[in-house]
Amino acid sequence: MTNIILLGPPGAGKGTQASHLVESRNMTQLSTGDMLREAQTSGTEMGKKVAAIMAEGKLVTDQIVIGLIREKLQEGSEGGFIFDGFPRTLPQADALAKLLDEMGLKLNTVIEMQVDDEVLVERVVNRAAEAKAAGKPVRADDTADAMRTRLMEYYKKTSPLIGYYYAKGNLQRIDGMDTIDEVRKSIDWIMGS
Ligand code: ADP
């Protein structure tokens, strides 16, 4: 069983690659973004509270996302967990280390997906335009404005995790500018077949 983190800026393709890993390796994707969006649609107090923060592109509190992750970890996984969009801050990273430790689980690899900023903004704006054209719901934070905030949040609060995991010895970097298939191959190579 392998547990990994997909680390990278918004629009890097973490979700896409996580889906591949779910299919090919029977892993369990834990996306805090998806969990928070689900909480919004359920209309709970927590959902309402986070909706505005997310639409703006800011990070929700550590306490909320750590709580969500704790619940899901307790459900267990056969093929291992893929942390997608979590941790996003140093306190979240420390909390994850503690949770995994308590459960006797190990973090095997942190895969950093590197993509240039201009490409990220372009991807997200295109994703929104395509969804709109297809009559599908558009994410409230897939606007150029919110994307700029999301990127700033990433650089200020999440990018220090690159150094954190490098120091721990489990950081691997890949080129996320490649095609989806090439990126997938890079990840497969890191994870071994
Ligand atoms: P993306 O990676 O494309 O930015 P996500 O779906 O991972 O999108 O996250 C969307 C939003 O959800 C974030 O901008 C933030 O508001 C919130 N969010 C998701 N994960 C976290 C987290 N670990 N900590 C704080 N906020 C989070």
Short mmCIF file of C-alpha atoms and ligand atoms in Angstrom, two decimals:
data_model
loop_
_atom_site.label_atom_id
_atom_site.label_comp_id
_atom_site.label_asym_id
_atom_site.label_seq_id
_atom_site.Cartn_x
_atom_site.Cartn_y
_atom_site.Cartn_z
CA MET A 1 0.00 0.00 0.00
CA THR A 2 1.37 3.34 -1.11
CA ASN A 3 0.32 6.73 0.21
CA ILE A 4 1.25 9.78 -1.83
CA ILE A 5 0.71 13.52 -1.96
CA LEU A 6 0.16 15.30 -5.26
CA LEU A 7 1.54 18.77 -4.68
CA GLY A 8 1.27 21.64 -7.10
CA PRO A 9 -0.44 24.92 -7.92
CA PRO A 10 -4.12 25.18 -8.86
CA GLY A 11 -4.64 23.87 -12.37
CA ALA A 12 -1.51 21.70 -12.30
CA GLY A 13 -3.54 18.59 -13.11
CA LYS A 14 -3.54 16.89 -9.71
CA GLY A 15 -7.16 15.77 -10.01
CA THR A 16 -6.67 14.33 -13.49
CA GLN A 17 -3.66 12.28 -12.43
CA ALA A 18 -5.35 11.21 -9.21
CA SER A 19 -8.24 9.74 -11.25
CA HIS A 20 -5.77 7.67 -13.27
CA LEU A 21 -4.21 6.32 -10.10
CA VAL A 22 -7.60 5.45 -8.67
CA GLU A 23 -8.37 3.39 -11.77
CA SER A 24 -5.00 1.77 -12.34
CA ARG A 25 -3.96 1.10 -8.75
CA ASN A 26 -7.18 1.00 -6.79
CA MET A 27 -6.01 3.91 -4.70
CA THR A 28 -8.35 6.25 -2.80
CA GLN A 29 -8.36 9.91 -3.82
CA LEU A 30 -8.76 12.36 -0.97
CA SER A 31 -9.43 15.76 -2.53
CA THR A 32 -10.21 18.40 0.09
CA GLY A 33 -11.45 20.67 -2.75
CA ASP A 34 -14.05 18.05 -3.76
CA MET A 35 -15.01 17.43 -0.13
CA LEU A 36 -15.50 21.16 0.46
CA ARG A 37 -17.58 21.53 -2.73
CA GLU A 38 -19.72 18.60 -1.56
CA ALA A 39 -20.17 20.26 1.81
CA GLN A 40 -21.40 23.38 -0.01
CA THR A 41 -24.11 21.55 -1.90
CA SER A 42 -25.28 19.79 1.25
CA GLY A 43 -26.22 23.22 2.66
CA THR A 44 -24.68 22.61 6.09
CA GLU A 45 -23.41 25.49 8.22
CA MET A 46 -19.85 24.53 7.39
CA GLY A 47 -20.73 24.47 3.70
CA LYS A 48 -22.11 27.98 3.77
CA LYS A 49 -19.13 29.26 5.66
CA VAL A 50 -16.59 27.89 3.19
CA ALA A 51 -18.47 28.79 -0.02
CA ALA A 52 -17.57 32.47 0.10
CA ILE A 53 -13.93 31.82 1.02
CA MET A 54 -13.51 29.34 -1.83
CA ALA A 55 -15.19 31.57 -4.43
CA GLU A 56 -12.65 34.22 -3.61
CA GLY A 57 -9.76 31.81 -3.98
CA LYS A 58 -8.60 31.93 -0.35
CA LEU A 59 -7.80 28.93 1.81
CA VAL A 60 -10.35 27.67 4.30
CA THR A 61 -9.18 27.07 7.88
CA ASP A 62 -6.76 24.27 8.69
CA GLN A 63 -9.14 22.97 11.32
CA ILE A 64 -11.92 22.30 8.79
CA VAL A 65 -9.81 20.45 6.22
CA ILE A 66 -7.91 18.46 8.85
CA GLY A 67 -11.26 17.33 10.25
CA LEU A 68 -12.40 16.20 6.80
CA ILE A 69 -9.20 14.26 6.17
CA ARG A 70 -9.29 12.61 9.59
CA GLU A 71 -12.77 11.23 8.87
CA LYS A 72 -11.79 9.81 5.49
CA LEU A 73 -8.57 8.24 6.73
CA GLN A 74 -10.54 6.30 9.28
CA GLU A 75 -12.49 4.64 6.46
CA GLY A 76 -9.24 3.02 5.27
CA SER A 77 -8.05 2.19 1.75
CA GLU A 78 -6.93 -0.98 0.01
CA GLY A 79 -4.59 0.57 -2.51
CA GLY A 80 -3.43 3.54 -0.46
CA PHE A 81 -4.35 7.21 -0.31
CA ILE A 82 -3.69 9.98 -2.79
CA PHE A 83 -3.76 13.34 -1.05
CA ASP A 84 -4.90 15.83 -3.68
CA GLY A 85 -4.96 19.46 -2.60
CA PHE A 86 -4.02 18.58 0.96
CA PRO A 87 -1.89 19.54 2.81
CA ARG A 88 -1.82 23.17 1.67
CA THR A 89 -0.14 24.74 4.71
CA LEU A 90 2.66 23.72 7.08
CA PRO A 91 0.24 23.15 10.01
CA GLN A 92 -1.77 20.85 7.71
CA ALA A 93 1.41 18.96 6.82
CA ASP A 94 2.25 18.50 10.49
CA ALA A 95 -1.30 17.39 11.23
CA LEU A 96 -1.13 14.84 8.40
CA ALA A 97 2.15 13.43 9.69
CA LYS A 98 0.56 13.01 13.11
CA LEU A 99 -2.62 11.41 11.75
CA LEU A 100 -0.70 8.93 9.60
CA ASP A 101 1.54 8.09 12.52
CA GLU A 102 -1.41 7.43 14.80
CA MET A 103 -2.88 5.09 12.23
CA GLY A 104 0.39 3.26 11.59
CA LEU A 105 0.51 4.55 8.01
CA LYS A 106 3.47 5.86 6.09
CA LEU A 107 3.79 8.66 3.55
CA ASN A 108 5.75 7.17 0.68
CA THR A 109 6.18 9.95 -1.85
CA VAL A 110 5.34 13.57 -2.47
CA ILE A 111 5.08 14.33 -6.16
CA GLU A 112 5.45 17.97 -7.06
CA MET A 113 3.88 18.86 -10.39
CA GLN A 114 5.59 21.87 -11.91
CA VAL A 115 3.67 24.12 -14.31
CA ASP A 116 4.33 27.73 -15.36
CA ASP A 117 1.94 30.38 -14.10
CA GLU A 118 0.75 31.62 -17.50
CA VAL A 119 -0.21 28.08 -18.43
CA LEU A 120 -2.10 27.62 -15.15
CA VAL A 121 -4.23 30.71 -15.66
CA GLU A 122 -4.87 29.72 -19.26
CA ARG A 123 -5.92 26.18 -18.30
CA VAL A 124 -8.33 27.33 -15.64
CA VAL A 125 -9.89 30.05 -17.77
CA ASN A 126 -10.29 27.54 -20.65
CA ARG A 127 -11.78 24.95 -18.34
CA ALA A 128 -14.41 27.49 -17.29
CA ALA A 129 -15.16 28.51 -20.89
CA GLU A 130 -15.52 24.88 -22.00
CA ALA A 131 -17.82 24.02 -19.12
CA LYS A 132 -19.96 27.05 -19.85
CA ALA A 133 -20.19 26.23 -23.57
CA ALA A 134 -21.24 22.68 -22.72
CA GLY A 135 -23.91 23.97 -20.36
CA LYS A 136 -22.10 22.43 -17.38
CA PRO A 137 -21.70 24.13 -14.02
CA VAL A 138 -18.70 26.45 -13.82
CA ARG A 139 -16.65 26.57 -10.63
CA ALA A 140 -17.09 29.91 -8.89
CA ASP A 141 -13.31 30.17 -8.44
CA ASP A 142 -12.42 29.48 -12.08
CA THR A 143 -12.20 33.16 -12.98
CA ALA A 144 -9.02 35.07 -13.80
CA ASP A 145 -9.42 37.12 -10.58
CA ALA A 146 -9.95 34.20 -8.22
CA MET A 147 -7.17 32.34 -9.99
CA ARG A 148 -4.72 35.11 -9.19
CA THR A 149 -5.70 34.86 -5.52
CA ARG A 150 -5.39 31.06 -5.63
CA LEU A 151 -1.90 31.35 -7.10
CA MET A 152 -0.87 33.88 -4.46
CA GLU A 153 -2.21 31.61 -1.71
CA TYR A 154 -0.21 28.79 -3.25
CA TYR A 155 3.05 30.71 -3.25
CA LYS A 156 2.58 32.17 0.21
CA LYS A 157 1.20 29.19 2.09
CA THR A 158 1.63 25.97 0.10
CA SER A 159 4.96 26.28 -1.71
CA PRO A 160 6.92 26.11 1.61
CA LEU A 161 5.81 22.47 1.69
CA ILE A 162 8.23 21.80 -1.16
CA GLY A 163 11.14 22.55 1.15
CA TYR A 164 9.46 20.73 4.02
CA TYR A 165 9.14 17.47 2.10
CA TYR A 166 12.51 17.88 0.43
CA ALA A 167 14.03 18.02 3.92
CA LYS A 168 12.07 14.93 4.92
CA GLY A 169 13.53 13.15 1.91
CA ASN A 170 10.39 12.16 0.04
CA LEU A 171 10.02 14.85 -2.60
CA GLN A 172 9.95 13.97 -6.31
CA ARG A 173 9.48 16.61 -8.98
CA ILE A 174 7.88 16.13 -12.36
CA ASP A 175 7.21 18.32 -15.37
CA GLY A 176 3.49 19.03 -15.37
CA MET A 177 3.69 20.94 -18.66
CA ASP A 178 3.86 17.68 -20.60
CA THR A 179 0.79 16.00 -22.07
CA ILE A 180 -1.58 14.25 -19.63
CA ASP A 181 -0.26 10.92 -20.85
CA GLU A 182 3.39 11.84 -20.43
CA VAL A 183 2.73 13.18 -16.93
CA ARG A 184 0.96 9.94 -16.14
CA LYS A 185 4.01 7.98 -17.30
CA SER A 186 6.32 10.08 -15.12
CA ILE A 187 4.14 9.36 -12.10
CA ASP A 188 3.98 5.65 -12.92
CA TRP A 189 7.75 5.57 -13.20
CA ILE A 190 8.15 7.18 -9.77
CA MET A 191 5.65 4.82 -8.20
CA GLY A 192 7.04 1.70 -9.83
CA SER A 193 4.88 -0.89 -11.59
P1 ADP B 1 -7.39 23.77 -7.21
O1 ADP B 1 -6.30 22.81 -6.88
O2 ADP B 1 -7.77 23.73 -8.65
O3 ADP B 1 -7.15 25.15 -6.69
P2 ADP B 1 -9.18 22.52 -5.26
O4 ADP B 1 -10.43 21.89 -5.72
O5 ADP B 1 -8.11 21.66 -4.74
O6 ADP B 1 -8.72 23.37 -6.50
O7 ADP B 1 -9.49 23.62 -4.14
C1 ADP B 1 -10.44 24.64 -4.32
C2 ADP B 1 -10.53 25.55 -3.09
O8 ADP B 1 -10.90 24.77 -1.94
C3 ADP B 1 -9.24 26.23 -2.66
O9 ADP B 1 -8.99 27.41 -3.39
C4 ADP B 1 -9.55 26.51 -1.18
O10 ADP B 1 -10.44 27.59 -1.01
C5 ADP B 1 -10.27 25.25 -0.76
N1 ADP B 1 -9.33 24.20 -0.26
C6 ADP B 1 -9.13 22.99 -0.82
N2 ADP B 1 -8.23 22.28 -0.11
C7 ADP B 1 -7.84 23.07 0.91
C8 ADP B 1 -6.91 22.92 1.98
N3 ADP B 1 -6.19 21.80 2.13
N4 ADP B 1 -6.77 23.95 2.86
C9 ADP B 1 -7.47 25.08 2.73
N5 ADP B 1 -8.36 25.29 1.74
C10 ADP B 1 -8.55 24.31 0.83
#
